[in-house]
mmCIF file of C-alpha atoms and ligand atoms in Angstrom:
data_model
loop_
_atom_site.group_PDB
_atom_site.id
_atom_site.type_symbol
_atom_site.label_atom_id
_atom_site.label_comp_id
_atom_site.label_asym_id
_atom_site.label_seq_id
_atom_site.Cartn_x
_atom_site.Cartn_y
_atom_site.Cartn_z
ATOM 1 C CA UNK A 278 5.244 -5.100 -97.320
ATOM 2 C CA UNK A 279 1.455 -5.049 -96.272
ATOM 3 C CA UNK A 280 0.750 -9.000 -96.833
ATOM 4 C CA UNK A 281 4.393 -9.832 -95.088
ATOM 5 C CA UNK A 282 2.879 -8.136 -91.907
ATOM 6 C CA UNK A 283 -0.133 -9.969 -92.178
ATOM 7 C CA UNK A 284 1.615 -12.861 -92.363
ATOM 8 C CA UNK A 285 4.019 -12.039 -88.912
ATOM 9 C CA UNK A 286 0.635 -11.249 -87.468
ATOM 10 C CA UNK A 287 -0.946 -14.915 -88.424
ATOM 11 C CA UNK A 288 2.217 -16.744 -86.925
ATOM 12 C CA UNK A 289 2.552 -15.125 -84.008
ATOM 13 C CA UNK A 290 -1.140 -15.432 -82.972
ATOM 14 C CA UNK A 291 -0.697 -18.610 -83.694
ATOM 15 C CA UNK A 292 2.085 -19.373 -81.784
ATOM 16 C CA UNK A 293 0.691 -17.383 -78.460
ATOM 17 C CA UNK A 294 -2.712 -19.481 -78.476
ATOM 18 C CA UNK A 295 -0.834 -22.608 -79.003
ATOM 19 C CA UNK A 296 1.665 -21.835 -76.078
ATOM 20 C CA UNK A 297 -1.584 -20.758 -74.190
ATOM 21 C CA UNK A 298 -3.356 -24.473 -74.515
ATOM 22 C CA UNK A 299 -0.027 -26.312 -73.642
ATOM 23 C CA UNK A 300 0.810 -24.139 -70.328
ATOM 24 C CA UNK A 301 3.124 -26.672 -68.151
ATOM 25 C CA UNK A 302 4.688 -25.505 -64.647
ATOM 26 C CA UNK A 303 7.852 -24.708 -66.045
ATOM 27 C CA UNK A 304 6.466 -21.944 -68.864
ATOM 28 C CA UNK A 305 4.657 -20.383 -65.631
ATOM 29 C CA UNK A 306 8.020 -20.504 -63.315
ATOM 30 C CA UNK A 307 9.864 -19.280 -65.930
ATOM 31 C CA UNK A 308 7.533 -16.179 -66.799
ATOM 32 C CA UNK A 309 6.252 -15.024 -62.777
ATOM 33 C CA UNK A 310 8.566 -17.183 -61.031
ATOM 34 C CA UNK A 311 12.248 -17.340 -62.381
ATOM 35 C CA UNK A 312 12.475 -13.390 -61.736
ATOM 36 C CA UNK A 313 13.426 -14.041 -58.294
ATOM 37 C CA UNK A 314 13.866 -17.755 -57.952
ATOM 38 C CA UNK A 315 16.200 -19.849 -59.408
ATOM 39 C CA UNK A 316 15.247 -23.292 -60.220
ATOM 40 C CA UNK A 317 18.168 -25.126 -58.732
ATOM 41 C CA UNK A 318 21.399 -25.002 -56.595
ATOM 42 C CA UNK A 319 23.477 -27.747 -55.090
ATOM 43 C CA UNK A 320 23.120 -28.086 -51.321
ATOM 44 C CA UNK A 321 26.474 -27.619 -50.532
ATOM 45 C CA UNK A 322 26.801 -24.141 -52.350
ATOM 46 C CA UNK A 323 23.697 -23.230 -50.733
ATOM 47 C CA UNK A 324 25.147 -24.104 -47.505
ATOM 48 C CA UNK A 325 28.384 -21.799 -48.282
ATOM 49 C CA UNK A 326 26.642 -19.054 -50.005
ATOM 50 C CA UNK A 327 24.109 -18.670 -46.334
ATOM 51 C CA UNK A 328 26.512 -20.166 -43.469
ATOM 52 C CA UNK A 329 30.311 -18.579 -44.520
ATOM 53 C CA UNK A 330 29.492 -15.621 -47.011
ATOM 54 C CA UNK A 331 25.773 -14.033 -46.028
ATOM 55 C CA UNK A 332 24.307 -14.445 -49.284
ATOM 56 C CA UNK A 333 27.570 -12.654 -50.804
ATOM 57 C CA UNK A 334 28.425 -15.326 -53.311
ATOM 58 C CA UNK A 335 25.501 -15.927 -54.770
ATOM 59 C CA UNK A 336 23.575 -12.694 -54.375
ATOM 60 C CA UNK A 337 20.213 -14.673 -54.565
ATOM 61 C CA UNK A 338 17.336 -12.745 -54.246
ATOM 62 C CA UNK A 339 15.022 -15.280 -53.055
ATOM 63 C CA UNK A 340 15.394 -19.271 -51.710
ATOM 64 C CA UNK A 341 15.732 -21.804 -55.000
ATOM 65 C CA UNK A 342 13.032 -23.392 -55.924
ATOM 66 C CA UNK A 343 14.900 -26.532 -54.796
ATOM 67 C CA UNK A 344 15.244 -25.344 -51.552
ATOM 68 C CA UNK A 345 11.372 -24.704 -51.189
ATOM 69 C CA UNK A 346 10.696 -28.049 -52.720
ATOM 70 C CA UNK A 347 12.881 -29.592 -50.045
ATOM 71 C CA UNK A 348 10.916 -27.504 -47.254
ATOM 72 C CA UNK A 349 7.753 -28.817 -48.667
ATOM 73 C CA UNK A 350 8.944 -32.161 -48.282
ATOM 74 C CA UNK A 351 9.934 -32.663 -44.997
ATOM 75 C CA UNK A 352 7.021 -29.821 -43.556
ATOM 76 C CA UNK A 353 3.615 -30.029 -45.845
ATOM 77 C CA UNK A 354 4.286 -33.898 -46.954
ATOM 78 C CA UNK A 355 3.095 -36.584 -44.424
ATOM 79 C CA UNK A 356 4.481 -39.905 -45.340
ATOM 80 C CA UNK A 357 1.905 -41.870 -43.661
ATOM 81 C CA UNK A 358 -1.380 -39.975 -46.772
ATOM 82 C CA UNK A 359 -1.424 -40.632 -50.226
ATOM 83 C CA UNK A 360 -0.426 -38.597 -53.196
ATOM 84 C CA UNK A 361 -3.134 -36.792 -53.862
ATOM 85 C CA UNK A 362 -3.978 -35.383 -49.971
ATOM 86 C CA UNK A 363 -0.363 -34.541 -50.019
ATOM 87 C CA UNK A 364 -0.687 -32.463 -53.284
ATOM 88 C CA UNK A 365 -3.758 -30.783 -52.140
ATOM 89 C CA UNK A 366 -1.748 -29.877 -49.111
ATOM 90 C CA UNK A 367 1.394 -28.594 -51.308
ATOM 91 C CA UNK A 368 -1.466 -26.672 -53.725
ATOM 92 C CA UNK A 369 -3.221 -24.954 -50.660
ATOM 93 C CA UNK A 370 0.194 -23.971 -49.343
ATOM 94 C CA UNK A 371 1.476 -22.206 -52.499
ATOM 95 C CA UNK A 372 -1.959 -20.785 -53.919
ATOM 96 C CA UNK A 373 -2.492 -18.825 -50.803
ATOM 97 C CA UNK A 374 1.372 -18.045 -49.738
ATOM 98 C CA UNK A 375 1.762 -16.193 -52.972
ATOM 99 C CA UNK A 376 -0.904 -14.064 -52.507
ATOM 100 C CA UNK A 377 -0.828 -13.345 -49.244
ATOM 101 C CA UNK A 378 2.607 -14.043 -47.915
ATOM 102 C CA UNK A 379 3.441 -13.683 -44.771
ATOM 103 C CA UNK A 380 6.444 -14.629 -42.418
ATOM 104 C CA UNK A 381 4.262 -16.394 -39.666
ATOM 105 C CA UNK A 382 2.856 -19.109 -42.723
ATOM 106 C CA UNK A 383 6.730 -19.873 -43.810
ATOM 107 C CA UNK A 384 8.092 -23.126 -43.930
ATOM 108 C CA UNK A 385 11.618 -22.219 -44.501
ATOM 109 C CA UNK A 386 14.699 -22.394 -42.208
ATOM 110 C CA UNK A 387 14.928 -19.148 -41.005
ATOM 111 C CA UNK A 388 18.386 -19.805 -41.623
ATOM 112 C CA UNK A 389 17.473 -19.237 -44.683
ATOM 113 C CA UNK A 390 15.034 -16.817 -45.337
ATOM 114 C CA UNK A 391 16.554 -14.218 -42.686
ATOM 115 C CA UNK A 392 18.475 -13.456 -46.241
ATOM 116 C CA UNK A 393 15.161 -12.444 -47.981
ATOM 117 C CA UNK A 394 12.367 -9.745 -47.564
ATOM 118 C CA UNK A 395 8.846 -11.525 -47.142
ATOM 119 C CA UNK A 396 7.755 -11.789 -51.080
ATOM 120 C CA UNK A 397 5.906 -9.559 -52.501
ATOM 121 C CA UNK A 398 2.149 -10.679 -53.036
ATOM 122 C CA UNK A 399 1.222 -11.949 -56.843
ATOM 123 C CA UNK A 400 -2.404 -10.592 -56.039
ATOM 124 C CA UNK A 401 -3.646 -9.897 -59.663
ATOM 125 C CA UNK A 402 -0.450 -10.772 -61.098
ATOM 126 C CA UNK A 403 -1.478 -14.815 -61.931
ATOM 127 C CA UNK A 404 -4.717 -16.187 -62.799
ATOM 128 C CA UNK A 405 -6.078 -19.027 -61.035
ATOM 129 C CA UNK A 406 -5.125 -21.588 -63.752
ATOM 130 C CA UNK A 407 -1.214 -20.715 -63.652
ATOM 131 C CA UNK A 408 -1.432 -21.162 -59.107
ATOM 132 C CA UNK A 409 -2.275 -24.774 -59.941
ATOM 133 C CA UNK A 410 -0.164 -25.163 -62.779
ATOM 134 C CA UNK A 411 2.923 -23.752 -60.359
ATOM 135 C CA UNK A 412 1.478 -25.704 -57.350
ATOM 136 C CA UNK A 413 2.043 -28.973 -59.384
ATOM 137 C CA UNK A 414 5.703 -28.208 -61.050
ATOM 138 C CA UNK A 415 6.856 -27.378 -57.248
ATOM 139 C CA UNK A 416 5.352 -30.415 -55.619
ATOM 140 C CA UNK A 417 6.606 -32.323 -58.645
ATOM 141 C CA UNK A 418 10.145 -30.668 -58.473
ATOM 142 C CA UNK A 419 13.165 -32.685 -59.105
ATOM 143 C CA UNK A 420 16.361 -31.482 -58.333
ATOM 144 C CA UNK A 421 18.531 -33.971 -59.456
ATOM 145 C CA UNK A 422 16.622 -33.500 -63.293
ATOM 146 C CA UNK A 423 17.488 -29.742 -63.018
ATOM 147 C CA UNK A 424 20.987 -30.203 -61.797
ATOM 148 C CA UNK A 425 21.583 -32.596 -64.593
ATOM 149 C CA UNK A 426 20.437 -29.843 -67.329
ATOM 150 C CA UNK A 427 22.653 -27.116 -65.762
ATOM 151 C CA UNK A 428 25.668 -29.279 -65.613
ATOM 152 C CA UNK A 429 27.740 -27.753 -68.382
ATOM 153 C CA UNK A 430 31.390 -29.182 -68.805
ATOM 154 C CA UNK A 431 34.185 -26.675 -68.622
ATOM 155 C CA UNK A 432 36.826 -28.149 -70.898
ATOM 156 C CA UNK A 433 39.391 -26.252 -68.771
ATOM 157 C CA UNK A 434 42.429 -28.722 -69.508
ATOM 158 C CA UNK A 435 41.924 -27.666 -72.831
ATOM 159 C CA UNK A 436 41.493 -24.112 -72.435
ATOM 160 C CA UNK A 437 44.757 -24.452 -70.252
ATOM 161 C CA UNK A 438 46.558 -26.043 -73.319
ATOM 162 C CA UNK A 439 45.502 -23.368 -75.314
ATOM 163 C CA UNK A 440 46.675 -20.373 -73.138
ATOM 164 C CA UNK A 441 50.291 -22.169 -72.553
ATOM 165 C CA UNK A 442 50.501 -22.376 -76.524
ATOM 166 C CA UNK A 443 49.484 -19.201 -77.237
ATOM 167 C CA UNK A 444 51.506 -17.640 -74.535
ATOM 168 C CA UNK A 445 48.046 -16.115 -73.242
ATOM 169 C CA UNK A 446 46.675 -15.319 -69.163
ATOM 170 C CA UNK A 447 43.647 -16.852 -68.573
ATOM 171 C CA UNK A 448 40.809 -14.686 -67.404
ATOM 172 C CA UNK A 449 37.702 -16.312 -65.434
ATOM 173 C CA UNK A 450 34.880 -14.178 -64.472
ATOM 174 C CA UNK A 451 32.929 -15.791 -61.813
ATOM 175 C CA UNK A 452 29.191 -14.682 -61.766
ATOM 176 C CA UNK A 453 26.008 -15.600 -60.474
ATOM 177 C CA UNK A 454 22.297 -15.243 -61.771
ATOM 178 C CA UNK A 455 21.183 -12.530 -60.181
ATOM 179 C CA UNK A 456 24.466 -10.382 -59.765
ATOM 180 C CA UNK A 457 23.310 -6.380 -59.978
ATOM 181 C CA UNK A 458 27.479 -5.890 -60.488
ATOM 182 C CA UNK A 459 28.447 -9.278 -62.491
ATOM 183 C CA UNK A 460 25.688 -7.598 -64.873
ATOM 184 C CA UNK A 461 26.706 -3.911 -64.604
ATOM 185 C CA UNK A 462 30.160 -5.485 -64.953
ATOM 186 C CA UNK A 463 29.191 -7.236 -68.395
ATOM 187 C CA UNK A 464 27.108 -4.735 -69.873
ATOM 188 C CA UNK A 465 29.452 -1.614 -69.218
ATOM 189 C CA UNK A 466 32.748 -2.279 -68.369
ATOM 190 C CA UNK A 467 33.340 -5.777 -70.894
ATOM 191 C CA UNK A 468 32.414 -4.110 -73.810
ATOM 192 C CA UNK A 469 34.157 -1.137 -74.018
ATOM 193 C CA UNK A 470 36.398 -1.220 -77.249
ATOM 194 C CA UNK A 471 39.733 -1.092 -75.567
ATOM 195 C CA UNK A 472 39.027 -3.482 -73.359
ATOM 196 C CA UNK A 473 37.338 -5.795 -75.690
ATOM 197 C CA UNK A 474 41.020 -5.326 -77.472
ATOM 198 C CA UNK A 475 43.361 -6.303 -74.590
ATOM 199 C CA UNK A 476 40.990 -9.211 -73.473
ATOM 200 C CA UNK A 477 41.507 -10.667 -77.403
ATOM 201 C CA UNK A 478 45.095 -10.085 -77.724
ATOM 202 C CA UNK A 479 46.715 -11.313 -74.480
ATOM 203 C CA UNK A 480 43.660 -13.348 -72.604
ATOM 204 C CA UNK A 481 41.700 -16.402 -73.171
ATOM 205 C CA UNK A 482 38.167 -15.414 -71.172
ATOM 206 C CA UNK A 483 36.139 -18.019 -69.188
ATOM 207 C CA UNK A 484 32.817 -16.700 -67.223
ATOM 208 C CA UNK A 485 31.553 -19.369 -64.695
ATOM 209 C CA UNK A 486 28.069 -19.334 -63.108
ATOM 210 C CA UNK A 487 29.213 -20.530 -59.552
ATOM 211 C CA UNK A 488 25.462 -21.238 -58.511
ATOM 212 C CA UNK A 489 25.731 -24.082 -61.800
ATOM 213 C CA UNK A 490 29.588 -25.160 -61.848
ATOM 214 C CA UNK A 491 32.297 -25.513 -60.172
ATOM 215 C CA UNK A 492 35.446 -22.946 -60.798
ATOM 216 C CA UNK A 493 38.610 -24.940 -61.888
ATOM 217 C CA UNK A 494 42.101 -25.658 -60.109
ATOM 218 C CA UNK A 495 40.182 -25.891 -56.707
ATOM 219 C CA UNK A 496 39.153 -21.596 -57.044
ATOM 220 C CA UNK A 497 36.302 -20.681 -54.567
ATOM 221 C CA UNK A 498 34.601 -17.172 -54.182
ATOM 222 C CA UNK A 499 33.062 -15.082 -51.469
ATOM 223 C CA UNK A 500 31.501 -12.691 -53.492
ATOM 224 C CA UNK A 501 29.929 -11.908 -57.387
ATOM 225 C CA UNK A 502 31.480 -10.720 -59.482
ATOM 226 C CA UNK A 503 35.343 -12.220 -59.472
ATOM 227 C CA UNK A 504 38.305 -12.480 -61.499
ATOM 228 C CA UNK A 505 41.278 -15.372 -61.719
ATOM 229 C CA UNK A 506 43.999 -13.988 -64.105
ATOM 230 C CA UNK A 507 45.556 -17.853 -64.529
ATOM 231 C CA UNK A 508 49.040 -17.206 -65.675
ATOM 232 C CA UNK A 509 50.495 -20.934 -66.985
ATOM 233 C CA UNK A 510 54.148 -21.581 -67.692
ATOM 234 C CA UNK A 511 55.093 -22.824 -70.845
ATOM 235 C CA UNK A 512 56.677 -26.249 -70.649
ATOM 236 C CA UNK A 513 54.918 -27.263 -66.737
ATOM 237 C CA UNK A 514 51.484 -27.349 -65.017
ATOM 238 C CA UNK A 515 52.260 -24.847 -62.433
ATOM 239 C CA UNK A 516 49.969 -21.687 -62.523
ATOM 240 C CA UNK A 517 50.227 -18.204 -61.266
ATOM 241 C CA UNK A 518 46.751 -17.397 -60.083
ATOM 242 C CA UNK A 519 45.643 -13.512 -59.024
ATOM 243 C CA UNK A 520 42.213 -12.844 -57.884
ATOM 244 C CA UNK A 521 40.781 -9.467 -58.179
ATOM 245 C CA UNK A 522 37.324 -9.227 -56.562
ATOM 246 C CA UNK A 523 34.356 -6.295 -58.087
ATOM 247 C CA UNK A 524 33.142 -4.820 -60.431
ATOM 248 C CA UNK A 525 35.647 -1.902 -61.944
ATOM 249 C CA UNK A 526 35.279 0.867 -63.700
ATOM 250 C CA UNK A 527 36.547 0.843 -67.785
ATOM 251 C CA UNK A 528 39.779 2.840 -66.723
ATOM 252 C CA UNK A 529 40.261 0.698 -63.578
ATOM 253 C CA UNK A 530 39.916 -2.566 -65.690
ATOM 254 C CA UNK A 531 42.009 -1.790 -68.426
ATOM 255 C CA UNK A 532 44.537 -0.675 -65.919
ATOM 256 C CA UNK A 533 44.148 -4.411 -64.234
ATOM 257 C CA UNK A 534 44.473 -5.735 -67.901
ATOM 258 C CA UNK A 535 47.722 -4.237 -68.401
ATOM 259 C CA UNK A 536 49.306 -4.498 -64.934
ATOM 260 C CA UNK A 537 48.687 -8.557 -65.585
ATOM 261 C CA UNK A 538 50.041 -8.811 -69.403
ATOM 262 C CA UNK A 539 53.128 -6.602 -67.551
ATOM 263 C CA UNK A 540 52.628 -9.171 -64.954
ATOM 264 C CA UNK A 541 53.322 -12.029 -67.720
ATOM 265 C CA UNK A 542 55.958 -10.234 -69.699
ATOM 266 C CA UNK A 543 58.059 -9.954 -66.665
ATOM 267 C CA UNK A 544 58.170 -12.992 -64.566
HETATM 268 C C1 HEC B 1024 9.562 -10.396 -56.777
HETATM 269 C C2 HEC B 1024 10.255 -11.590 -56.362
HETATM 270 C C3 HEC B 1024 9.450 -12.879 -56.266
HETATM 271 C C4 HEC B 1024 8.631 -13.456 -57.211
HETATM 272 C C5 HEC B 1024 8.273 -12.931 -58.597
HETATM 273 C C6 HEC B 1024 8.192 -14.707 -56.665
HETATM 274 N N1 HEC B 1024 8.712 -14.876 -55.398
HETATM 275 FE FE1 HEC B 1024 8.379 -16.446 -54.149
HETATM 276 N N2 HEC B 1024 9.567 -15.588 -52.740
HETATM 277 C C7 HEC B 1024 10.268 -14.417 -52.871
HETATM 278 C C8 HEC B 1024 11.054 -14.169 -51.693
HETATM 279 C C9 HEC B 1024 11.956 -12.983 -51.458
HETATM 280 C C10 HEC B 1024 10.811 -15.263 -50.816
HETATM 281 C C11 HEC B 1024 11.432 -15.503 -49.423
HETATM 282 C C12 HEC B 1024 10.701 -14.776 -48.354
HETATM 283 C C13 HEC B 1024 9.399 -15.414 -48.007
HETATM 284 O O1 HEC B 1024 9.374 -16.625 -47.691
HETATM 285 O O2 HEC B 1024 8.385 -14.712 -48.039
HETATM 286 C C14 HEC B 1024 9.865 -16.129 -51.509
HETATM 287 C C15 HEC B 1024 9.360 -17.301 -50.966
HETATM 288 C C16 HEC B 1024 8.508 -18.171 -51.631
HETATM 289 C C17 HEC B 1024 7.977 -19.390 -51.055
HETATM 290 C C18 HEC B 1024 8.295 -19.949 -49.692
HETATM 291 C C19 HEC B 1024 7.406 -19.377 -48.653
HETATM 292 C C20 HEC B 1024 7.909 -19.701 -47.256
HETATM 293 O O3 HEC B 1024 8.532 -18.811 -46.648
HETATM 294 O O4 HEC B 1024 7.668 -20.788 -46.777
HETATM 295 C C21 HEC B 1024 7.176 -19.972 -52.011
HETATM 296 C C22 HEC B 1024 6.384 -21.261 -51.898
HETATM 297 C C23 HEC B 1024 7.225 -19.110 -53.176
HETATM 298 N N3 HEC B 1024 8.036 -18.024 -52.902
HETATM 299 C C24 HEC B 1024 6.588 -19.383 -54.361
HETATM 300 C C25 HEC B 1024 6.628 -18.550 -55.478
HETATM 301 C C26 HEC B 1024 6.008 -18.884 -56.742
HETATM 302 C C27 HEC B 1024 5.271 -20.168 -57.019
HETATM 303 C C28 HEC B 1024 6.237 -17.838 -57.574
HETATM 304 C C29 HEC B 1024 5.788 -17.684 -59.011
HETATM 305 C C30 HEC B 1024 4.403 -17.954 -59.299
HETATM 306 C C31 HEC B 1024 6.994 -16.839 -56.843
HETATM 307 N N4 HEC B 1024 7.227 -17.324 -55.595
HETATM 308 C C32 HEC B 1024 7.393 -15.604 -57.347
HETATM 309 C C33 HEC B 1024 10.238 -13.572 -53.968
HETATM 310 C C34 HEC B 1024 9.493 -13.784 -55.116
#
């Protein structure tokens, strides 16, 4: 027992120190940073998410890094210097916004960061090594690398296939990183026994992250969490589609649950 301990000890030293040599912006993002930012979203559902639904849809609880990187661009970034005065520019921006922020210095649209309190300072909460690690990811930020990793392909033709030969509803549960409910939702309500029960009997489940994909049949939402119940007809591509925005108690859901198999049974 002893020497295994030893052992767990020897690895995971070893694994810290080497982590602690090979430090690149996105280890540092994802540890201080990815709390409140999110790396990426497309410009059009940033666009809904602000202009139509206040920040509903998303729920974000501070401006993509995307969005800053874009900022950055067309404010901090003179065309007409070279590379390196514009990263010194970028650096000095960052190293001193995050520790001492402050409204007047911000180079958002205020569009934008109306949405957000002014951050909170990350005085003694980074060392100086990880600001110029961070300075460097964001000046270095790619969106279209990031939206190409978070592209995940929802087979929903096939999940659609399934449900009409199984005679089941499909259920999609729209979410969205930082959702307080879509969690609350996930962690209290979705795994309650009954419930877990009726979802695997009569449903085929789906849970999209609308700040990554798109929902299928042309669905849209104004606010995190939602559900589709997707009822297809055996035999034809015609759907039934109910939407039921919230989070719900266990009672209420289960309720919701049986109202739609009802739903089904009798149409
Ligand atoms: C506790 C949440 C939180 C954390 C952690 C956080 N931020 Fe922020 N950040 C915000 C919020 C909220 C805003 C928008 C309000 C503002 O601009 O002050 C913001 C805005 C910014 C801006 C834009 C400033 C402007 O208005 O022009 C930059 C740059 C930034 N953050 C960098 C970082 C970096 C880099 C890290 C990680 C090292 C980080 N933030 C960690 C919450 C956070």
């Amino acid at each position: 027992m002893r020497s295994r301990k030893v052992i767990t000890t020897v690895v995971l030293g070893l694994v810290c120190s080497v982590s602690l040599f090979a430090r690149t912006g996105e280890d540092v993002y994802e540890e201080i940073c990815a709390k409140c930012h999110i790396a990426y979203i497309a410009e059009d559902k940033i666009e809904q998410n602000f202009s139509e639904y206040s920040n509903t849809m998303l729920k974000l609880k501070a401006p993509p890094v995307s969005q800053i990187a874009l900022a950055m661009k067309q404010k901090l970034r003179n065309p007409d210097l070279n590379d390196k005065i514009n990263r010194l520019e970028v650096s000095a921006f960052i190293a001193d916004y995050i520790i001492y922020p402050d409204r007047k210095k911000s180079i958002l649209d205020p569009k934008i960061s109306k949405y957000f309190p002014t951050m909170p300072s990350l005085k003694g909460k980074i060392s100086p090594e990880d600001i110029e690690i961070i300075s460097n990811f964001a000046y270095d930020f790619d969106p279209k690398a990031y939206a190409k990793k978070s592209v995940a392909n929802l087979p929903f033709e096939k999940v659609l296939q399934k449900a009409q030969r199984e005679d089941k509803i499909i259920l999609i549960e729209a979410v969205a990183p930082h959702c307080r409910y879509c969690k609350k939702m996930q962690e209290e309500t979705l795994v309650e026994p009954s419930i877990v029960a009726a979802l695997k009997k009569d449903f085929i489940t789906l849970t999209v992250d609308v700040s990554k994909d798109e929902l299928p049949l042309d669905l849209n939402v104004h606010m995190t969490p939602s559900f589709f119940f997707i009822f297809p007809h055996k035999g034809s591509d015609k759907v039934k589609i109910k939407r039921i925005p919230g989070a719900w108690s266990k009672e209420d859901f289960l309720d919701i649950l049986n109202e739609s198999v009802l739903a089904k049974k009798n149409k």
